[in-house]
Coordinates of C-alpha atoms in Angstrom, one line a residue:
X1 CA -20.7 20.9 13.4
X2 CA -19.8 24.8 13.2
X3 CA -22.0 26.5 15.8
X4 CA -20.0 30.0 15.6
X5 CA -22.7 31.8 13.6
X6 CA -25.4 31.0 15.8
X7 CA -25.7 34.0 18.3
X8 CA -25.3 33.0 22.0
X9 CA -28.7 34.2 22.9
X10 CA -30.5 32.2 20.1
X11 CA -28.7 28.7 21.3
X12 CA -30.0 26.2 23.9
X13 CA -27.5 25.1 26.1
X14 CA -27.0 22.1 28.2
X15 CA -26.4 22.9 32.2
X16 CA -22.5 22.9 31.6
X17 CA -22.3 23.3 28.0
X18 CA -21.3 27.0 28.2
X19 CA -18.3 26.3 30.3
X20 CA -17.4 23.4 27.9
X21 CA -17.7 25.7 25.0
X22 CA -15.2 28.1 26.5
X23 CA -12.8 25.4 27.5
X24 CA -12.9 23.8 23.8
X25 CA -13.2 26.8 21.7
X26 CA -9.6 27.1 21.0
X27 CA -9.5 23.6 20.0
X28 CA -12.4 24.4 17.7
X29 CA -10.5 27.2 16.0
X30 CA -7.5 25.4 15.7
X31 CA -9.3 22.5 13.8
X32 CA -11.0 24.9 11.6
X33 CA -7.9 26.4 10.3
X34 CA -6.2 25.5 7.2
X35 CA -2.8 24.9 8.9
X36 CA -4.2 22.5 11.4
X37 CA -3.3 19.3 9.4
X38 CA 0.0 20.4 8.7
X39 CA 0.6 21.2 12.4
X40 CA -0.8 17.6 13.3
X41 CA 1.6 16.0 10.8
X42 CA 4.5 17.9 12.3
X43 CA 3.6 16.8 15.8
X44 CA 3.1 13.2 14.8
X45 CA 6.6 13.3 13.0
X46 CA 8.1 15.0 16.0
X47 CA 6.7 12.5 18.5
X48 CA 7.9 9.7 16.4
X49 CA 11.4 11.2 16.3
X50 CA 11.6 11.6 19.7
X51 CA 10.5 8.0 20.6
X52 CA 12.7 6.6 18.1
X53 CA 15.7 8.5 19.9
X54 CA 14.8 7.8 23.4
X55 CA 14.4 4.8 25.9
X56 CA 11.3 4.2 24.1
X57 CA 12.7 3.1 21.0
X58 CA 11.7 -0.4 21.4
X59 CA 8.2 0.5 22.5
X60 CA 8.1 2.6 19.4
X61 CA 9.1 -0.2 17.0
X62 CA 6.9 -2.6 18.7
X63 CA 3.8 -0.4 17.7
X64 CA 4.3 -0.7 14.0
X65 CA 4.9 -4.7 14.4
X66 CA 1.6 -5.0 16.4
X67 CA -0.2 -7.8 14.8
X68 CA -3.8 -7.3 13.6
X69 CA -6.1 -9.8 12.0
X70 CA -9.4 -9.7 10.1
X71 CA -11.2 -12.6 9.4
X72 CA -14.7 -14.3 8.8
X73 CA -14.9 -17.8 9.6
X74 CA -12.0 -19.9 8.5
X75 CA -10.8 -17.0 6.5
X76 CA -8.4 -14.8 8.1
X77 CA -6.0 -11.8 7.0
X78 CA -3.2 -11.0 9.5
X79 CA -0.8 -8.2 9.0
X80 CA 1.2 -5.9 11.1
X81 CA -0.2 -2.4 12.2
X82 CA 2.5 -0.8 10.1
X83 CA 1.0 -2.8 7.0
X84 CA -2.7 -2.1 7.7
X85 CA -2.0 1.4 7.6
X86 CA 0.4 1.8 4.7
X87 CA -1.5 -0.6 2.6
X88 CA -5.1 -0.5 4.1
X89 CA -6.1 3.0 5.6
X90 CA -3.9 5.1 3.2
X91 CA -6.0 3.5 0.5
X92 CA -8.8 5.9 1.8
X93 CA -6.2 8.8 1.7
X94 CA -5.8 8.0 -1.9
X95 CA -9.4 7.9 -2.4
X96 CA -9.6 11.3 -1.2
X97 CA -6.9 12.4 -3.5
X98 CA -8.7 10.9 -6.5
X99 CA -11.8 12.6 -5.6
X100 CA -9.9 15.8 -5.6
X101 CA -8.3 15.3 -8.8
X102 CA -11.5 14.4 -10.4
X103 CA -13.1 17.5 -9.1
X104 CA -10.2 19.7 -10.3
X105 CA -10.5 18.3 -13.9
X106 CA -14.2 18.7 -14.1
X107 CA -15.0 21.9 -12.6
X108 CA -11.6 23.3 -10.8
X109 CA -8.4 25.1 -11.8
X110 CA -7.3 22.3 -14.2
X111 CA -10.5 22.5 -16.4
X112 CA -9.4 25.8 -18.2
X113 CA -6.7 24.8 -20.6
X114 CA -4.5 27.9 -20.3
X115 CA -4.2 27.7 -16.7
X116 CA -4.0 23.9 -16.6
X117 CA -1.2 24.0 -19.3
X118 CA 1.0 26.3 -16.9
X119 CA 0.2 24.1 -13.8
X120 CA 1.2 21.2 -15.9
X121 CA 4.5 22.7 -16.9
X122 CA 5.3 23.7 -13.3
X123 CA 4.5 20.1 -12.0
X124 CA 6.6 18.5 -14.8
X125 CA 9.4 20.4 -13.9
X126 CA 9.0 19.6 -10.1
X127 CA 8.9 16.2 -11.0
X128 CA 11.7 15.5 -13.6
X129 CA 14.3 17.7 -12.3
X130 CA 14.3 16.4 -8.6
X131 CA 14.0 12.9 -10.0
X132 CA 16.9 13.5 -12.6
X133 CA 19.2 15.4 -9.7
X134 CA 18.7 12.3 -7.5
X135 CA 19.6 9.6 -10.3
X136 CA 22.6 11.4 -11.6
X137 CA 24.1 11.6 -8.0
X138 CA 23.4 8.4 -6.8
X139 CA 24.0 6.5 -10.4
X140 CA 26.9 4.5 -9.3
X141 CA 24.6 2.9 -6.2
X142 CA 22.1 0.5 -7.5
X143 CA 20.2 0.1 -4.2
X144 CA 20.1 4.1 -3.5
X145 CA 18.9 4.4 -7.3
X146 CA 15.9 2.7 -6.4
X147 CA 14.7 6.0 -4.4
X148 CA 14.6 8.2 -7.7
X149 CA 10.8 8.6 -7.1
X150 CA 11.3 10.1 -3.6
X151 CA 11.6 13.7 -4.3
X152 CA 8.8 14.0 -7.0
X153 CA 5.9 14.4 -4.6
X154 CA 4.5 17.2 -2.5
X155 CA 2.9 16.8 0.7
X156 CA -0.3 18.9 0.1
X157 CA -1.4 19.4 3.8
X158 CA 2.2 20.4 4.9
X159 CA 2.5 23.1 2.0
X160 CA -0.9 24.2 2.2
X161 CA -0.3 24.4 6.2
X162 CA 2.6 26.5 5.7
X163 CA 0.8 28.8 3.4
X164 CA -2.1 29.3 5.6
X165 CA 0.3 30.4 8.5
X166 CA 1.4 33.3 6.1
X167 CA -1.9 34.5 6.1
X168 CA -2.2 37.8 3.8
X169 CA 1.6 37.7 3.1
X170 CA 1.1 35.1 0.5
X171 CA -1.0 36.0 -2.6
X172 CA -4.7 34.4 -2.7
X173 CA -4.0 32.6 -5.6
X174 CA -1.0 30.9 -4.4
X175 CA -2.9 28.4 -2.3
X176 CA -5.1 27.6 -5.4
X177 CA -1.9 27.1 -7.7
X178 CA -0.3 25.0 -4.9
X179 CA -3.4 22.8 -4.8
X180 CA -3.6 22.2 -8.4
X181 CA 0.4 21.7 -8.7
X182 CA 0.2 19.2 -5.8
X183 CA -2.9 17.3 -7.5
X184 CA -0.7 17.1 -10.7
X185 CA 2.3 15.7 -8.7
X186 CA 0.0 13.2 -6.8
X187 CA -1.0 12.0 -10.3
X188 CA 2.6 11.6 -11.3
X189 CA 3.6 9.9 -7.9
X190 CA 0.7 7.4 -8.3
X191 CA 1.5 6.5 -11.7
X192 CA 5.2 5.9 -10.5
X193 CA 4.3 3.6 -7.5
X194 CA 2.0 1.7 -10.0
X195 CA 4.7 1.4 -12.7
X196 CA 7.9 1.5 -11.2
X197 CA 7.3 0.2 -7.7
X198 CA 5.7 -2.9 -8.5
X199 CA 7.6 -6.3 -8.9
X200 CA 5.8 -9.6 -9.6
X201 CA 2.4 -8.9 -11.3
X202 CA -0.6 -11.5 -11.1
X203 CA -2.4 -10.8 -14.3
X204 CA -5.7 -12.7 -13.1
X205 CA -6.1 -10.5 -10.3
X206 CA -5.3 -7.5 -12.3
X207 CA -8.2 -8.5 -14.6
X208 CA -10.4 -9.1 -11.8
X209 CA -9.6 -5.2 -10.6
X210 CA -10.3 -4.0 -14.1
X211 CA -13.7 -5.9 -13.9
X212 CA -14.5 -4.3 -10.7
X213 CA -13.5 -0.9 -11.8
X214 CA -16.0 -1.4 -14.8
X215 CA -18.8 -2.6 -12.4
X216 CA -18.4 0.7 -10.5
X217 CA -18.5 2.7 -13.7
X218 CA -21.5 0.8 -14.5
X219 CA -23.2 2.0 -11.2
X220 CA -22.1 5.5 -12.1
X221 CA -23.8 5.4 -15.5
X222 CA -26.9 3.6 -13.9
X223 CA -27.4 6.6 -11.7
X224 CA -26.8 4.4 -8.6
X225 CA -25.5 7.1 -5.8
X226 CA -25.9 5.0 -2.6
X227 CA -22.3 4.7 -0.7
X228 CA -22.9 1.0 0.3
X229 CA -22.4 0.0 -3.5
X230 CA -19.0 1.9 -4.0
X231 CA -17.9 0.9 -0.3
X232 CA -18.3 -2.8 -1.1
X233 CA -17.0 -2.7 -4.6
X234 CA -14.0 -0.5 -3.4
X235 CA -13.2 -3.1 -0.8
X236 CA -13.2 -5.8 -3.4
X237 CA -11.1 -3.6 -5.8
X238 CA -8.6 -3.1 -2.9
X239 CA -8.3 -6.8 -2.2
X240 CA -7.7 -7.7 -6.0
X241 CA -5.3 -4.8 -6.5
X242 CA -3.5 -5.9 -3.3
X243 CA -3.2 -9.5 -4.6
X244 CA -2.2 -8.5 -8.2
X245 CA 1.1 -7.0 -6.9
X246 CA 0.4 -3.4 -7.8
X247 CA 0.4 -1.3 -4.6
X248 CA -3.0 -1.6 -3.0
X249 CA -3.3 2.3 -2.6
X250 CA -4.0 2.5 -6.5
X251 CA -7.1 1.0 -6.0
X252 CA -8.2 4.2 -3.9
X253 CA -7.5 6.1 -7.0
X254 CA -9.4 4.0 -9.3
X255 CA -12.4 3.9 -7.1
X256 CA -12.6 7.6 -6.6
X257 CA -12.6 8.0 -10.5
X258 CA -16.0 6.2 -10.7
X259 CA -17.9 8.1 -7.9
X260 CA -20.7 10.0 -9.4
X261 CA -20.2 13.8 -10.1
X262 CA -23.7 14.4 -10.8
X263 CA -26.4 15.4 -8.1
X264 CA -29.7 13.7 -8.0
X265 CA -31.7 17.0 -8.4
X266 CA -31.1 20.3 -9.8
X267 CA -30.4 23.4 -7.9
X268 CA -33.5 25.3 -9.1
X269 CA -35.7 22.3 -7.6
X270 CA -33.6 22.7 -4.5
X271 CA -34.4 26.2 -4.2
X272 CA -38.2 26.0 -4.8
X273 CA -38.5 23.0 -2.4
X274 CA -36.6 24.5 0.3
X275 CA -38.6 27.8 0.0
X276 CA -41.7 25.6 0.7
X277 CA -40.4 23.8 3.6
X278 CA -38.9 27.0 5.4
X279 CA -42.4 28.5 4.8
X280 CA -44.1 25.3 6.5
X281 CA -41.4 25.3 9.4
X282 CA -42.3 29.3 10.1
X283 CA -45.9 28.4 10.1
X284 CA -45.5 25.7 12.6
X285 CA -42.8 27.7 14.9
X286 CA -44.2 28.7 18.3
X287 CA -42.1 30.5 20.8
X288 CA -43.6 28.4 23.8
X289 CA -42.9 25.2 22.0
X290 CA -39.6 23.3 21.6
X291 CA -38.6 21.2 18.4
X292 CA -38.9 18.0 20.9
X293 CA -42.7 18.8 21.2
X294 CA -43.5 19.6 17.7
X295 CA -42.7 16.4 15.8
X296 CA -44.1 17.9 12.5
X297 CA -41.1 20.4 12.8
X298 CA -38.8 17.5 13.1
X299 CA -40.3 15.9 10.2
X300 CA -39.6 18.9 8.0
X301 CA -36.0 19.1 9.3
X302 CA -35.5 15.5 8.2
X303 CA -36.9 16.3 4.8
X304 CA -34.4 19.5 4.5
X305 CA -31.7 17.1 5.2
X306 CA -32.7 14.7 2.4
X307 CA -33.2 17.4 0.0
X308 CA -29.7 19.0 0.8
X309 CA -28.2 15.2 0.0
X310 CA -30.2 15.0 -3.3
X311 CA -28.8 18.3 -4.6
X312 CA -25.1 17.7 -3.7
X313 CA -22.8 15.3 -5.7
X314 CA -21.4 12.2 -4.1
X315 CA -18.1 13.6 -5.3
X316 CA -18.3 16.3 -2.9
X317 CA -20.4 14.6 -0.2
X318 CA -18.2 11.7 0.4
X319 CA -15.1 13.7 0.1
X320 CA -16.6 16.0 3.1
X321 CA -17.5 13.1 5.3
X322 CA -14.0 11.4 4.8
X323 CA -11.8 14.5 4.8
X324 CA -11.6 14.9 8.8
X325 CA -11.0 11.3 9.5
X326 CA -8.3 11.2 7.0
X327 CA -6.7 14.5 7.8
X328 CA -6.7 14.2 11.6
X329 CA -6.4 10.3 12.2
X330 CA -5.0 8.3 9.1
X331 CA -2.4 10.7 7.9
X332 CA -0.9 11.6 11.3
X333 CA -1.2 8.0 12.1
X334 CA 0.8 7.1 8.9
X335 CA 3.5 9.9 9.7
X336 CA 3.8 8.3 13.4
X337 CA 4.7 5.1 12.3
X338 CA 6.8 6.0 9.2
X339 CA 8.7 9.1 10.6
X340 CA 10.5 7.7 13.4
X341 CA 14.3 7.6 12.5
X342 CA 17.2 6.8 14.9
X343 CA 19.7 9.2 14.5
X344 CA 23.4 8.5 15.1
X345 CA 25.1 9.3 18.4
X346 CA 27.2 12.1 16.7
X347 CA 25.2 13.7 13.9
X348 CA 27.7 15.7 11.5
X349 CA 27.8 16.3 7.9
X350 CA 30.6 13.5 8.0
X351 CA 28.1 11.2 9.4
X352 CA 25.2 11.7 6.9
X353 CA 25.0 9.3 4.0
X354 CA 24.9 10.5 0.5
X355 CA 21.4 9.1 0.3
X356 CA 20.4 11.6 2.8
X357 CA 22.1 14.5 1.4
X358 CA 21.0 13.9 -2.2
X359 CA 17.4 13.3 -1.0
X360 CA 17.6 16.9 0.6
X361 CA 19.2 18.5 -2.5
X362 CA 16.5 16.9 -4.7
X363 CA 13.7 18.0 -2.5
X364 CA 14.8 21.5 -2.0
X365 CA 16.7 22.6 -4.9
X366 CA 15.7 20.1 -7.5
X367 CA 11.9 21.0 -6.8
X368 CA 12.5 24.7 -6.8
X369 CA 14.7 25.1 -9.9
X370 CA 12.5 22.6 -11.8
X371 CA 9.1 24.5 -11.1
X372 CA 10.7 27.9 -11.4
X373 CA 12.6 27.0 -14.7
X374 CA 9.6 25.1 -16.4
X375 CA 7.4 28.1 -15.4
X376 CA 9.7 30.6 -17.0
X377 CA 9.6 28.6 -20.2
X378 CA 5.9 28.2 -20.4
X379 CA 5.6 31.9 -19.9
X380 CA 8.3 33.0 -22.2
X381 CA 6.6 31.0 -25.1
X382 CA 3.1 32.3 -24.0
X383 CA 2.0 28.6 -22.8
X384 CA 0.1 30.1 -19.8
X385 CA -0.1 33.1 -17.8
X386 CA 0.3 33.9 -14.0
X387 CA -2.3 35.0 -11.8
X388 CA -2.4 38.8 -11.4
X389 CA -1.5 38.9 -8.0
X390 CA 1.4 36.7 -8.1
X391 CA 5.2 37.6 -9.3
X392 CA 7.9 35.2 -10.2
X393 CA 9.6 35.4 -7.0
X394 CA 6.4 34.2 -5.7
X395 CA 6.7 31.1 -8.0
X396 CA 10.2 30.4 -6.5
X397 CA 8.8 30.5 -3.0
X398 CA 6.0 28.2 -4.4
X399 CA 8.5 25.7 -5.5
X400 CA 10.1 25.7 -2.4
X401 CA 7.1 24.6 -0.5
X402 CA 6.4 22.1 -3.2
X403 CA 9.7 20.4 -1.8
X404 CA 7.9 19.6 1.4
X405 CA 7.5 15.9 0.1
X406 CA 6.9 14.3 3.8
X407 CA 3.8 12.1 3.4
X408 CA 4.2 11.0 -0.3
X409 CA 8.0 10.8 -0.2
X410 CA 7.9 8.8 3.0
X411 CA 5.4 6.5 1.4
X412 CA 7.6 6.0 -1.9
X413 CA 10.6 5.6 0.2
X414 CA 8.9 2.6 2.1
X415 CA 8.3 0.8 -1.4
X416 CA 11.7 1.9 -2.7
X417 CA 13.9 0.5 0.3
X418 CA 11.5 -2.1 1.5
X419 CA 14.2 -4.8 1.7
X420 CA 17.0 -2.1 2.8
X421 CA 15.9 -0.7 6.3
X422 CA 19.6 1.1 6.7
X423 CA 19.0 3.1 3.4
X424 CA 15.4 3.5 4.1
X425 CA 16.5 5.3 7.7
X426 CA 19.0 7.5 5.5
X427 CA 16.1 8.5 3.1
X428 CA 13.8 9.3 5.8
X429 CA 16.3 11.6 7.4
X430 CA 16.8 13.4 4.1
X431 CA 13.1 13.5 3.5
X432 CA 12.4 15.1 7.0
X433 CA 15.2 17.5 7.2
X434 CA 14.5 18.4 3.3
X435 CA 10.8 18.9 3.9
X436 CA 11.6 21.3 6.9
X437 CA 14.2 23.3 5.4
X438 CA 12.0 23.5 2.0
X439 CA 9.2 24.9 4.2
X440 CA 11.2 27.2 6.2
X441 CA 13.0 28.9 3.1
X442 CA 9.7 28.9 0.9
X443 CA 7.9 30.8 4.1
X444 CA 10.9 33.2 4.3
X445 CA 10.9 34.0 0.5
X446 CA 7.3 34.6 0.6
X447 CA 7.7 37.0 3.4
X448 CA 10.5 38.8 1.4
X449 CA 8.4 39.2 -1.7
X450 CA 5.6 40.6 0.5
X451 CA 7.9 43.2 2.0
X452 CA 9.3 44.2 -1.6
X453 CA 5.8 44.8 -2.6
X454 CA 5.0 47.0 0.1

């Protein structure tokens, strides 16, 4: 809860609360900043790298292999922590992603045809060219070629975090465009995961999954907005997709599409109802009585909470509720378990494999050239228009930031090289180095563009 806007004189403090507030206030400022998620991801990745290249290497590896089981009676499911995070908890991340995609399509930047057309061109370039560069460079190596989808995706948290650190030195529209671009990128990545990184498909379980999606859509059409229906349906959907052979995270996107985007009540009713409740609350207000003594005020506040819930959409509300656990726990945990790469004793250009170099090249050069060139073509033929506060140099900078693949690239890498651990290590090294280099170059180019504008 954000209490910054409440004057200290109007707050009621516990005996030791003021001291604790002073102690925790820097952390509060950090977690409210846009850059916090990106910083946490970076710290998780750094911790993983340090542990993987120290005396704690075996301990680090044992964390991922820690067996965890879930069961009911004789029925039991047992997987490693690494598997639970990648195939279980990350479904919630993809669910949040699906909610964002749906919101953007219904009411966001992608709703307007002219704007969405430009973003679609940018995203297409940012997916096609990196994958093409990767495939052309490694076409002779059948195993390495399986990772062609790695450089296609953008890590939204990292990219937006880097943009947030730039502050006013990056145009305001850059964050909107980068978010929309990343969302289209993520749609492409999900399709790639579902179609190209799926082996043996069980059509029976896939049909069952389709039936569950149909049931969730029916819940939406019937106006059912209680989370329990979608939570239970989502769990059943996850199990069906997991058993079908399609990667389980696809269930998160499918479940998100079925979430209601309509509120229970219109905003006009909310305004009238809140005005009446506020008037009643003021009538009961007494300077000598606390809310603990005046139970009628408490009842009114409970009703205020209900009225607010009825006027927001499940699409927005559930996304807000899940955002922090996903951003501050699930994604950093994924980064920690997947980013640890044991480096060779002598790290040099000669010791790095072609997979590492090509992954870096595809993320840094492929993404940038793809986004910049496709944007230029779209603008040349009048298929879109840049925001007024953006110049083409900043589009190039945006392309570099989009090269921060990290989370999604690691995710695809794990799927591509599941049976080839050494190649996976080489790809991870390229992802980490490429994402870092893309972030630094993109930030530097935004600073250069800002100085030129001054």
